């Protein structure tokens, strides 16, 4: 039996002795609940009024790399159906709604010299409707859809993106900050830099893993810090809000108790969550020593004159440290990790080669698409964050389950039941989680998977010009948790 299985069994046995399946567990009053979406995935109206072209508009229209050949030209048509979205949020009884701003909808040319009044008016109306419904807006400034014209200038590999991004953020603070008190600079920096500039051909990517990804990360970290300080210095005194970002990570569990496998799991955590987490949340700041040492060693073996991971100056290290008012986390699934028996030497730069560990899953874990259902991994991850970053306030900004879109979505209910129990377990362990967000309010355009996988609590009929939304079984399940603030032990 693999060690992880053994531990899982042991946990199961000990929990079974002290707890009763079906027992009602109560969430503390300090936690709030919400749901999330992102502009490109729901809004549609890609060319309405003076809206500019984003990298996802271009990518879906020209590459043929979306699984079902689809795009988000219309998507859920939330640009026209946002009143219905607010109705659903009221039906669900959420405390807050996390949505993102489309850069090209409010800055058609990418730069802040020309604002779209129609674009600003759209978000104004949405924000005002949410506040009237007593739902707090949580705004992601950037959820992957930057202007194509800035991509043509190099995208996140271009250091000028630090300023262009900060200008965009400033427009958002100016336009909406009187009413929006919860800001996220970036959704999932790891995915932005690792997948888009690195590995996969299925996203707008320059395909130079091991180089472009680290360059992207470096500029993105600086853009985040600059925006945090702008808000902190100029806007916070009058607007009195909070700002952070949300980091995505799998949980990586050592496949055995061996020191080598434990080292492999810690390295995987430091490469994914730590890449962006360590410079901002650790007490020493900067990239973690593990990340710096590995990339440096690999770069030198491969004959590069310097590490492919750029360096921060000591001023930059200090400037980056502490630039989040909370720890935002997106999480879906877990991998087991082991150290390869033979160290692989590759002459070609690459993120996975730098990382140099083996990731795999236990075939007995229930799964749907890329998501394996491993609630204890969520609990262990929350504790890893607590232990690594001095017990920060944690806000879970995404957690969810993909399926084919059935209204009787038992798989999703099981997933949420498991993960929300794990959340309570982690809180009992001492993790300070103050909010939990389900991804997503409704079925929407799932990036390179198009409409083949659905994460929604509400069903959307994508064949209907009205994009009619209907509740699923999970809608009622989540609503009842929010109403009673309780959950049954699984
Ligand atoms: C907007 O895009 C749609 C395709 O999604 C196209 O049919 C329509 O003609 C475009 N409208 C304008 C004004 O370009
Ligand atoms: C959790 O975080 C909140 C918000 O920062 C803070 O007010 C509270 O004191 C923290 N709770 C604990 C137990 O640390």
Short mmCIF file of C-alpha atoms and ligand atoms in Angstrom, two decimals:
data_model
loop_
_atom_site.label_atom_id
_atom_site.label_comp_id
_atom_site.label_asym_id
_atom_site.label_seq_id
_atom_site.Cartn_x
_atom_site.Cartn_y
_atom_site.Cartn_z
CA UNK A 1 0.00 0.00 0.00
CA UNK A 2 1.39 3.43 -0.94
CA UNK A 3 2.17 5.62 2.04
CA UNK A 4 -0.43 8.20 1.04
CA UNK A 5 -3.10 5.48 0.95
CA UNK A 6 -1.97 4.26 4.31
CA UNK A 7 -2.21 7.77 5.76
CA UNK A 8 -5.61 8.25 4.17
CA UNK A 9 -6.79 4.99 5.71
CA UNK A 10 -5.38 5.96 9.09
CA UNK A 11 -7.07 9.36 8.91
CA UNK A 12 -10.30 7.67 7.94
CA UNK A 13 -10.09 5.21 10.85
CA UNK A 14 -9.25 7.87 13.46
CA UNK A 15 -11.95 10.23 12.17
CA UNK A 16 -14.46 7.39 12.20
CA UNK A 17 -13.79 6.72 15.86
CA UNK A 18 -14.39 10.30 16.96
CA UNK A 19 -16.91 11.55 14.45
CA UNK A 20 -20.17 10.47 12.94
CA UNK A 21 -20.95 10.59 9.25
CA UNK A 22 -23.99 12.79 8.72
CA UNK A 23 -23.35 14.79 11.88
CA UNK A 24 -24.22 18.46 11.35
CA UNK A 25 -21.22 20.79 11.40
CA UNK A 26 -21.56 24.56 11.68
CA UNK A 27 -19.41 27.17 9.92
CA UNK A 28 -18.12 29.94 12.19
CA UNK A 29 -19.85 33.32 11.76
CA UNK A 30 -16.52 34.77 10.64
CA UNK A 31 -16.62 33.05 7.23
CA UNK A 32 -18.49 34.46 4.24
CA UNK A 33 -19.51 32.69 1.04
CA UNK A 34 -19.55 33.67 -2.60
CA UNK A 35 -19.31 32.52 -6.21
CA UNK A 36 -16.97 33.60 -9.00
CA UNK A 37 -16.83 34.21 -12.75
CA UNK A 38 -14.43 35.91 -15.19
CA UNK A 39 -15.12 38.45 -17.92
CA UNK A 40 -14.03 36.51 -21.01
CA UNK A 41 -15.78 33.33 -19.84
CA UNK A 42 -19.23 34.92 -19.41
CA UNK A 43 -19.66 38.38 -20.94
CA UNK A 44 -19.78 37.76 -24.69
CA UNK A 45 -20.32 41.03 -26.62
CA UNK A 46 -16.70 40.75 -27.68
CA UNK A 47 -17.01 43.48 -30.34
CA UNK A 48 -19.85 45.59 -28.97
CA UNK A 49 -19.51 49.38 -28.95
CA UNK A 50 -15.82 50.35 -29.01
CA UNK A 51 -14.45 47.26 -27.21
CA UNK A 52 -10.91 46.31 -28.26
CA UNK A 53 -9.57 42.85 -29.14
CA UNK A 54 -8.14 40.69 -26.34
CA UNK A 55 -5.65 37.85 -26.69
CA UNK A 56 -8.49 35.38 -26.18
CA UNK A 57 -10.60 36.98 -28.91
CA UNK A 58 -7.66 36.57 -31.29
CA UNK A 59 -6.72 33.10 -30.10
CA UNK A 60 -10.19 31.57 -30.36
CA UNK A 61 -10.82 33.21 -33.74
CA UNK A 62 -7.59 32.24 -35.45
CA UNK A 63 -5.90 29.13 -34.09
CA UNK A 64 -8.49 26.34 -34.19
CA UNK A 65 -7.06 25.03 -30.91
CA UNK A 66 -10.24 25.16 -28.80
CA UNK A 67 -11.44 21.60 -28.23
CA UNK A 68 -14.92 22.10 -29.70
CA UNK A 69 -13.90 24.89 -32.09
CA UNK A 70 -15.96 27.36 -30.07
CA UNK A 71 -15.26 30.85 -28.76
CA UNK A 72 -16.72 33.26 -26.20
CA UNK A 73 -18.11 35.81 -28.70
CA UNK A 74 -21.46 35.35 -26.94
CA UNK A 75 -20.68 32.92 -24.06
CA UNK A 76 -23.33 33.48 -21.33
CA UNK A 77 -24.05 36.91 -22.83
CA UNK A 78 -23.72 38.45 -19.38
CA UNK A 79 -23.08 41.80 -21.06
CA UNK A 80 -26.82 41.75 -21.82
CA UNK A 81 -28.04 39.27 -19.16
CA UNK A 82 -26.37 40.71 -16.05
CA UNK A 83 -29.71 41.49 -14.37
CA UNK A 84 -30.47 37.77 -14.44
CA UNK A 85 -26.99 37.07 -13.00
CA UNK A 86 -27.76 39.33 -10.05
CA UNK A 87 -31.12 37.59 -9.58
CA UNK A 88 -29.33 34.23 -9.37
CA UNK A 89 -26.86 35.59 -6.84
CA UNK A 90 -29.82 36.71 -4.73
CA UNK A 91 -31.50 33.31 -5.10
CA UNK A 92 -28.30 31.61 -3.95
CA UNK A 93 -27.94 33.95 -0.99
CA UNK A 94 -24.24 34.68 -1.46
CA UNK A 95 -22.46 37.34 0.60
CA UNK A 96 -20.31 38.43 -2.36
CA UNK A 97 -19.77 38.01 -6.09
CA UNK A 98 -16.29 37.75 -7.59
CA UNK A 99 -16.13 38.90 -11.24
CA UNK A 100 -13.41 40.38 -13.41
CA UNK A 101 -13.01 43.48 -15.57
CA UNK A 102 -12.27 43.07 -19.26
CA UNK A 103 -9.25 45.28 -19.97
CA UNK A 104 -10.26 45.88 -23.60
CA UNK A 105 -13.84 46.71 -22.66
CA UNK A 106 -12.80 49.75 -20.63
CA UNK A 107 -9.51 50.59 -22.44
CA UNK A 108 -10.22 49.79 -26.12
CA UNK A 109 -6.64 50.56 -27.22
CA UNK A 110 -5.00 48.90 -24.21
CA UNK A 111 -3.67 52.22 -22.90
CA UNK A 112 -5.31 54.54 -20.42
CA UNK A 113 -5.40 57.57 -22.71
CA UNK A 114 -8.84 56.57 -24.04
CA UNK A 115 -11.61 55.13 -21.88
CA UNK A 116 -14.75 53.45 -23.19
CA UNK A 117 -17.73 55.13 -21.55
CA UNK A 118 -19.93 52.14 -22.51
CA UNK A 119 -17.46 49.73 -20.93
CA UNK A 120 -17.32 51.72 -17.70
CA UNK A 121 -21.12 52.02 -17.70
CA UNK A 122 -21.49 48.23 -17.92
CA UNK A 123 -19.46 47.62 -14.75
CA UNK A 124 -21.06 50.64 -13.03
CA UNK A 125 -24.49 49.12 -13.51
CA UNK A 126 -23.36 45.67 -12.38
CA UNK A 127 -21.70 47.06 -9.24
CA UNK A 128 -24.69 49.25 -8.40
CA UNK A 129 -27.12 46.35 -8.88
CA UNK A 130 -25.00 44.12 -6.63
CA UNK A 131 -24.85 46.73 -3.88
CA UNK A 132 -28.61 47.30 -4.15
CA UNK A 133 -29.04 43.55 -3.64
CA UNK A 134 -26.74 43.67 -0.61
CA UNK A 135 -24.08 41.57 -2.39
CA UNK A 136 -20.48 42.74 -1.98
CA UNK A 137 -18.50 43.05 -5.25
CA UNK A 138 -15.05 41.36 -5.27
CA UNK A 139 -13.28 42.55 -8.38
CA UNK A 140 -10.46 40.74 -10.19
CA UNK A 141 -8.69 43.43 -12.20
CA UNK A 142 -7.05 40.94 -14.58
CA UNK A 143 -8.36 37.48 -15.38
CA UNK A 144 -6.20 36.54 -18.39
CA UNK A 145 -7.74 38.66 -21.18
CA UNK A 146 -5.17 41.38 -21.86
CA UNK A 147 -5.21 43.47 -25.06
CA UNK A 148 -3.90 41.81 -28.23
CA UNK A 149 -1.99 45.01 -29.08
CA UNK A 150 0.05 44.62 -25.87
CA UNK A 151 0.66 40.96 -26.70
CA UNK A 152 2.06 42.16 -30.01
CA UNK A 153 4.56 44.18 -27.97
CA UNK A 154 5.69 41.03 -26.15
CA UNK A 155 2.93 40.57 -23.58
CA UNK A 156 4.21 39.74 -20.11
CA UNK A 157 7.78 39.35 -21.37
CA UNK A 158 7.80 43.11 -21.97
CA UNK A 159 8.84 45.00 -18.80
CA UNK A 160 6.61 47.93 -19.90
CA UNK A 161 3.62 45.70 -19.04
CA UNK A 162 4.32 46.64 -15.41
CA UNK A 163 3.32 50.23 -16.19
CA UNK A 164 0.56 49.40 -18.69
CA UNK A 165 -1.05 47.07 -16.16
CA UNK A 166 -0.75 49.58 -13.31
CA UNK A 167 -2.36 52.26 -15.52
CA UNK A 168 -5.28 49.91 -16.19
CA UNK A 169 -5.63 49.15 -12.47
CA UNK A 170 -5.63 52.87 -11.70
CA UNK A 171 -8.53 53.43 -14.10
CA UNK A 172 -10.43 50.73 -12.21
CA UNK A 173 -9.69 52.31 -8.80
CA UNK A 174 -10.74 55.74 -10.12
CA UNK A 175 -13.92 54.50 -11.76
CA UNK A 176 -15.16 51.91 -9.25
CA UNK A 177 -13.15 52.29 -6.04
CA UNK A 178 -15.77 54.48 -4.38
CA UNK A 179 -17.96 51.34 -4.27
CA UNK A 180 -15.56 48.39 -4.68
CA UNK A 181 -13.67 47.59 -1.46
CA UNK A 182 -12.21 44.18 -2.39
CA UNK A 183 -9.64 43.99 -5.17
CA UNK A 184 -7.57 41.21 -6.72
CA UNK A 185 -4.75 42.29 -9.01
CA UNK A 186 -4.30 38.93 -10.77
CA UNK A 187 -6.06 35.63 -11.14
CA UNK A 188 -3.60 32.71 -11.02
CA UNK A 189 -0.18 34.17 -11.93
CA UNK A 190 1.18 30.62 -12.18
CA UNK A 191 -1.25 29.69 -14.93
CA UNK A 192 -0.72 32.98 -16.75
CA UNK A 193 3.04 32.50 -16.88
CA UNK A 194 3.52 28.74 -16.84
CA UNK A 195 0.93 27.77 -19.40
CA UNK A 196 0.75 30.82 -21.60
CA UNK A 197 4.38 31.64 -21.97
CA UNK A 198 5.52 28.14 -21.41
CA UNK A 199 4.18 24.77 -22.15
CA UNK A 200 0.95 24.35 -23.93
CA UNK A 201 -0.01 25.03 -27.48
CA UNK A 202 -3.62 25.33 -26.36
CA UNK A 203 -3.34 28.86 -25.04
CA UNK A 204 -1.91 32.14 -26.35
CA UNK A 205 1.69 31.14 -25.78
CA UNK A 206 5.17 31.94 -26.98
CA UNK A 207 6.34 28.39 -26.27
CA UNK A 208 9.66 29.10 -24.51
CA UNK A 209 9.29 27.22 -21.26
CA UNK A 210 12.13 27.74 -18.80
CA UNK A 211 12.71 31.26 -20.10
CA UNK A 212 9.52 33.11 -21.04
CA UNK A 213 7.63 31.77 -18.02
CA UNK A 214 10.17 33.14 -15.51
CA UNK A 215 10.32 36.46 -17.37
CA UNK A 216 6.53 36.68 -17.26
CA UNK A 217 6.53 35.87 -13.54
CA UNK A 218 9.14 38.51 -12.82
CA UNK A 219 7.22 41.28 -14.60
CA UNK A 220 3.91 40.15 -13.21
CA UNK A 221 5.23 40.20 -9.63
CA UNK A 222 6.47 43.75 -10.19
CA UNK A 223 3.14 44.81 -11.72
CA UNK A 224 1.33 43.37 -8.72
CA UNK A 225 3.59 45.13 -6.21
CA UNK A 226 3.41 48.45 -8.04
CA UNK A 227 -0.38 48.27 -8.11
CA UNK A 228 -0.55 47.28 -4.45
CA UNK A 229 1.60 50.26 -3.47
CA UNK A 230 -0.42 52.59 -5.71
CA UNK A 231 -3.60 51.50 -3.97
CA UNK A 232 -2.00 51.60 -0.55
CA UNK A 233 -0.48 55.09 -1.00
CA UNK A 234 -3.08 56.89 -3.09
CA UNK A 235 -6.46 55.15 -2.88
CA UNK A 236 -6.66 53.29 0.41
CA UNK A 237 -6.63 56.44 2.57
CA UNK A 238 -9.96 57.56 1.04
CA UNK A 239 -11.44 54.36 -0.45
CA UNK A 240 -10.57 52.17 2.54
CA UNK A 241 -10.61 48.84 0.71
CA UNK A 242 -8.40 45.74 0.68
CA UNK A 243 -6.25 44.38 -2.12
CA UNK A 244 -4.43 41.13 -2.84
CA UNK A 245 -4.36 38.49 -5.56
CA UNK A 246 -5.33 34.85 -5.89
CA UNK A 247 -2.75 32.09 -6.42
CA UNK A 248 -3.63 28.72 -7.89
CA UNK A 249 -2.01 25.50 -6.85
CA UNK A 250 -2.50 21.78 -6.84
CA UNK A 251 -1.66 20.15 -3.54
CA UNK A 252 1.48 18.02 -3.77
CA UNK A 253 1.68 15.16 -1.31
CA UNK A 254 4.85 13.07 -0.91
CA UNK A 255 4.23 9.57 -2.31
CA UNK A 256 6.17 8.01 0.56
CA UNK A 257 7.75 8.94 3.87
CA UNK A 258 11.23 8.84 2.35
CA UNK A 259 13.24 12.09 2.68
CA UNK A 260 13.70 12.13 -1.10
CA UNK A 261 9.95 12.02 -1.80
CA UNK A 262 9.27 14.63 0.86
CA UNK A 263 11.89 16.85 -0.74
CA UNK A 264 10.23 16.29 -4.12
CA UNK A 265 6.80 17.30 -2.76
CA UNK A 266 8.18 20.43 -1.09
CA UNK A 267 10.00 21.35 -4.30
CA UNK A 268 6.76 20.97 -6.29
CA UNK A 269 4.99 23.27 -3.80
CA UNK A 270 7.80 25.85 -4.04
CA UNK A 271 7.78 25.79 -7.85
CA UNK A 272 4.01 26.26 -8.12
CA UNK A 273 2.58 28.10 -5.10
CA UNK A 274 5.96 29.35 -3.84
CA UNK A 275 7.00 30.92 -7.16
CA UNK A 276 4.55 33.78 -6.47
CA UNK A 277 3.84 33.09 -2.81
CA UNK A 278 7.38 33.26 -1.41
CA UNK A 279 8.25 36.80 -2.61
CA UNK A 280 5.03 38.20 -1.14
CA UNK A 281 4.13 36.08 1.91
CA UNK A 282 7.35 34.60 3.36
CA UNK A 283 9.17 36.49 6.12
CA UNK A 284 12.43 36.60 4.12
CA UNK A 285 10.85 37.55 0.76
CA UNK A 286 12.38 36.92 -2.71
CA UNK A 287 12.04 33.66 -4.67
CA UNK A 288 12.56 30.63 -2.45
CA UNK A 289 16.09 29.25 -2.16
CA UNK A 290 14.80 25.95 -3.61
CA UNK A 291 13.57 27.67 -6.80
CA UNK A 292 16.69 29.83 -7.15
CA UNK A 293 19.10 26.91 -6.58
CA UNK A 294 17.36 24.52 -8.98
CA UNK A 295 17.03 26.94 -11.89
CA UNK A 296 20.55 28.24 -11.34
CA UNK A 297 22.04 24.75 -11.29
CA UNK A 298 20.09 23.62 -14.37
CA UNK A 299 20.95 26.80 -16.28
CA UNK A 300 24.64 26.36 -15.58
CA UNK A 301 24.58 22.65 -16.55
CA UNK A 302 22.97 23.73 -19.83
CA UNK A 303 25.67 26.31 -20.53
CA UNK A 304 23.65 29.47 -19.94
CA UNK A 305 25.79 32.40 -18.78
CA UNK A 306 23.34 33.19 -15.95
CA UNK A 307 20.30 31.71 -14.26
CA UNK A 308 17.19 31.69 -16.45
CA UNK A 309 15.32 32.88 -13.34
CA UNK A 310 15.78 36.67 -13.19
CA UNK A 311 17.00 38.20 -9.92
CA UNK A 312 15.36 40.82 -7.75
CA UNK A 313 17.47 43.60 -6.24
CA UNK A 314 17.26 43.91 -2.46
CA UNK A 315 15.07 47.02 -2.94
CA UNK A 316 12.71 44.99 -5.11
CA UNK A 317 12.62 42.17 -2.55
CA UNK A 318 11.54 44.67 0.11
CA UNK A 319 9.07 46.36 -2.28
CA UNK A 320 7.35 43.01 -3.00
CA UNK A 321 7.16 41.70 0.54
CA UNK A 322 3.77 41.91 2.21
CA UNK A 323 1.94 43.23 -0.85
CA UNK A 324 -1.31 41.37 -0.11
CA UNK A 325 -3.86 42.08 2.58
CA UNK A 326 -4.84 38.36 2.63
CA UNK A 327 -3.79 35.05 1.06
CA UNK A 328 -6.06 34.35 -1.95
CA UNK A 329 -6.17 30.71 -3.06
CA UNK A 330 -7.66 28.86 -6.03
CA UNK A 331 -7.59 25.10 -5.59
CA UNK A 332 -9.10 22.07 -7.33
CA UNK A 333 -7.03 18.90 -7.00
CA UNK A 334 -4.05 16.93 -5.64
CA UNK A 335 -1.05 15.03 -7.04
CA UNK A 336 1.33 12.56 -5.43
CA UNK A 337 5.00 13.33 -5.96
CA UNK A 338 8.17 11.26 -5.90
CA UNK A 339 11.83 11.89 -6.61
CA UNK A 340 12.91 10.24 -9.87
CA UNK A 341 15.28 7.35 -9.25
CA UNK A 342 17.61 8.64 -11.93
CA UNK A 343 18.25 12.38 -12.22
CA UNK A 344 17.29 13.33 -15.75
CA UNK A 345 19.60 15.70 -17.59
CA UNK A 346 18.05 17.69 -20.40
CA UNK A 347 19.96 20.06 -22.64
CA UNK A 348 16.75 21.95 -23.33
CA UNK A 349 15.43 24.54 -20.87
CA UNK A 350 12.02 23.80 -19.43
CA UNK A 351 9.99 24.44 -16.31
CA UNK A 352 9.19 20.75 -15.70
CA UNK A 353 12.83 19.84 -16.23
CA UNK A 354 13.90 22.49 -13.72
CA UNK A 355 11.38 21.08 -11.26
CA UNK A 356 12.58 17.52 -11.91
CA UNK A 357 10.05 15.46 -9.95
CA UNK A 358 7.48 12.83 -10.93
CA UNK A 359 3.80 13.69 -10.42
CA UNK A 360 1.07 11.07 -10.53
CA UNK A 361 -2.36 10.29 -9.15
CA UNK A 362 -3.86 7.40 -7.27
CA UNK A 363 -6.12 5.62 -9.79
CA UNK A 364 -8.63 4.91 -7.03
CA UNK A 365 -9.40 8.64 -6.60
CA UNK A 366 -12.75 9.60 -8.16
CA UNK A 367 -12.16 11.97 -11.04
CA UNK A 368 -13.73 14.10 -13.74
CA UNK A 369 -11.62 15.66 -16.49
CA UNK A 370 -8.38 16.83 -14.83
CA UNK A 371 -9.94 17.13 -11.37
CA UNK A 372 -9.30 14.22 -8.96
CA UNK A 373 -11.53 14.39 -5.91
CA UNK A 374 -9.11 14.47 -2.94
CA UNK A 375 -10.60 16.55 -0.09
CA UNK A 376 -7.80 15.71 2.39
CA UNK A 377 -5.35 17.32 -0.06
CA UNK A 378 -7.24 20.61 0.36
CA UNK A 379 -6.93 20.33 4.15
CA UNK A 380 -3.20 19.58 3.93
CA UNK A 381 -2.68 22.45 1.48
CA UNK A 382 -4.40 24.97 3.77
CA UNK A 383 -2.14 23.77 6.59
CA UNK A 384 0.94 24.03 4.33
CA UNK A 385 0.06 27.71 3.74
CA UNK A 386 -0.52 28.26 7.46
CA UNK A 387 2.86 26.73 8.34
CA UNK A 388 4.87 28.26 5.48
CA UNK A 389 3.55 31.82 5.65
CA UNK A 390 2.98 32.53 9.33
CA UNK A 391 -0.75 31.80 9.55
CA UNK A 392 -2.14 34.36 7.11
CA UNK A 393 -5.81 35.14 6.65
CA UNK A 394 -6.81 32.84 3.77
CA UNK A 395 -9.60 33.50 1.28
CA UNK A 396 -10.51 30.64 -1.05
CA UNK A 397 -11.40 32.35 -4.33
CA UNK A 398 -12.04 29.24 -6.45
CA UNK A 399 -12.95 25.63 -5.84
CA UNK A 400 -15.11 23.50 -8.10
CA UNK A 401 -15.84 20.44 -10.18
CA UNK A 402 -16.12 19.92 -13.97
CA UNK A 403 -18.71 17.70 -15.64
CA UNK A 404 -20.81 17.46 -18.81
CA UNK A 405 -23.38 19.97 -17.59
CA UNK A 406 -26.15 17.68 -16.30
CA UNK A 407 -28.72 19.39 -14.10
CA UNK A 408 -28.71 16.42 -11.74
CA UNK A 409 -25.06 17.01 -10.86
CA UNK A 410 -24.42 14.56 -8.05
CA UNK A 411 -20.66 14.55 -8.77
CA UNK A 412 -20.49 18.29 -8.04
CA UNK A 413 -22.47 17.92 -4.81
CA UNK A 414 -20.15 15.15 -3.62
CA UNK A 415 -17.14 17.28 -4.50
CA UNK A 416 -18.39 20.33 -2.60
CA UNK A 417 -19.47 18.23 0.34
CA UNK A 418 -16.00 16.68 0.60
CA UNK A 419 -14.07 19.91 0.07
CA UNK A 420 -16.20 22.02 2.39
CA UNK A 421 -15.78 19.40 5.12
CA UNK A 422 -12.03 19.51 4.51
CA UNK A 423 -12.23 23.31 4.79
CA UNK A 424 -13.88 22.98 8.21
CA UNK A 425 -11.24 20.41 9.24
CA UNK A 426 -8.50 22.87 8.26
CA UNK A 427 -10.21 25.66 10.19
CA UNK A 428 -10.33 23.39 13.23
CA UNK A 429 -6.59 22.77 12.70
CA UNK A 430 -6.11 26.54 13.07
CA UNK A 431 -6.21 27.85 9.47
CA UNK A 432 -7.73 31.32 9.41
CA UNK A 433 -10.08 31.03 6.41
CA UNK A 434 -12.45 34.00 6.22
CA UNK A 435 -14.22 33.39 2.90
CA UNK A 436 -14.97 30.55 0.48
CA UNK A 437 -15.87 30.93 -3.20
CA UNK A 438 -17.42 28.32 -5.48
CA UNK A 439 -16.30 28.28 -9.11
CA UNK A 440 -18.59 29.03 -10.84
CA UNK A 441 -21.92 30.86 -10.67
CA UNK A 442 -22.91 29.26 -13.98
CA UNK A 443 -21.66 27.12 -16.85
CA UNK A 444 -19.37 29.16 -19.08
CA UNK A 445 -16.57 29.11 -21.67
CA UNK A 446 -13.86 26.92 -20.18
CA UNK A 447 -10.82 28.23 -22.09
CA UNK A 448 -9.16 25.59 -24.28
CA UNK A 449 -11.88 23.08 -23.34
CA UNK A 450 -14.52 25.36 -24.85
CA UNK A 451 -17.99 24.25 -23.76
CA UNK A 452 -17.03 20.57 -23.36
CA UNK A 453 -16.64 20.89 -19.56
CA UNK A 454 -18.93 22.77 -17.19
CA UNK A 455 -18.25 24.09 -13.68
CA UNK A 456 -21.52 25.96 -13.08
CA UNK A 457 -23.94 25.90 -10.19
CA UNK A 458 -26.50 27.16 -12.73
CA UNK A 459 -27.06 25.50 -16.10
CA UNK A 460 -26.86 27.74 -19.16
CA UNK A 461 -28.54 26.80 -22.44
CA UNK A 462 -25.90 27.79 -25.01
CA UNK A 463 -28.25 26.95 -27.90
CA UNK A 464 -30.82 29.48 -26.74
CA UNK A 465 -30.29 33.08 -27.95
CA UNK A 466 -31.39 34.24 -24.48
CA UNK A 467 -28.80 31.96 -22.82
CA UNK A 468 -31.48 30.90 -20.34
CA UNK A 469 -30.10 29.95 -16.92
CA UNK A 470 -31.66 27.14 -14.86
CA UNK A 471 -30.82 25.85 -11.40
CA UNK A 472 -29.13 22.46 -11.00
CA UNK A 473 -29.21 20.12 -8.01
CA UNK A 474 -25.96 21.73 -6.82
CA UNK A 475 -27.59 25.19 -6.91
CA UNK A 476 -30.00 24.02 -4.22
CA UNK A 477 -27.25 22.26 -2.31
CA UNK A 478 -25.00 25.35 -2.12
CA UNK A 479 -27.99 27.58 -1.36
CA UNK A 480 -28.94 25.41 1.61
CA UNK A 481 -25.39 25.52 3.01
CA UNK A 482 -25.45 29.30 2.78
CA UNK A 483 -28.88 29.47 4.40
CA UNK A 484 -28.18 27.13 7.30
CA UNK A 485 -24.41 27.77 7.50
CA UNK A 486 -24.10 24.07 8.21
CA UNK A 487 -22.91 21.02 6.34
CA UNK A 488 -23.22 17.28 6.95
CA UNK A 489 -20.03 15.43 7.81
CA UNK A 490 -19.04 13.14 4.94
C1 LIG B 1 -19.30 41.09 -34.05
O1 LIG B 1 -18.93 39.72 -34.08
C2 LIG B 1 -19.91 38.87 -34.62
C3 LIG B 1 -19.41 37.46 -34.48
O2 LIG B 1 -19.35 37.12 -33.14
C4 LIG B 1 -20.21 39.25 -36.05
O3 LIG B 1 -21.25 38.44 -36.55
C5 LIG B 1 -20.62 40.72 -36.11
O4 LIG B 1 -20.76 41.11 -37.45
C6 LIG B 1 -19.57 41.61 -35.44
N1 LIG B 1 -20.08 42.95 -35.36
C7 LIG B 1 -19.37 43.99 -35.73
C8 LIG B 1 -20.02 45.33 -35.54
O5 LIG B 1 -18.24 43.90 -36.20
C1 LIG B 2 -8.11 35.98 10.96
O1 LIG B 2 -7.98 37.05 10.06
C2 LIG B 2 -8.80 38.17 10.35
C3 LIG B 2 -8.66 39.17 9.24
O2 LIG B 2 -7.31 39.54 9.07
C4 LIG B 2 -8.40 38.75 11.69
O3 LIG B 2 -9.24 39.83 12.00
C5 LIG B 2 -8.52 37.68 12.75
O4 LIG B 2 -8.04 38.16 13.98
C6 LIG B 2 -7.74 36.43 12.36
N1 LIG B 2 -8.06 35.36 13.29
C7 LIG B 2 -7.11 34.66 13.87
C8 LIG B 2 -7.59 33.60 14.79
O5 LIG B 2 -5.94 34.86 13.69
#
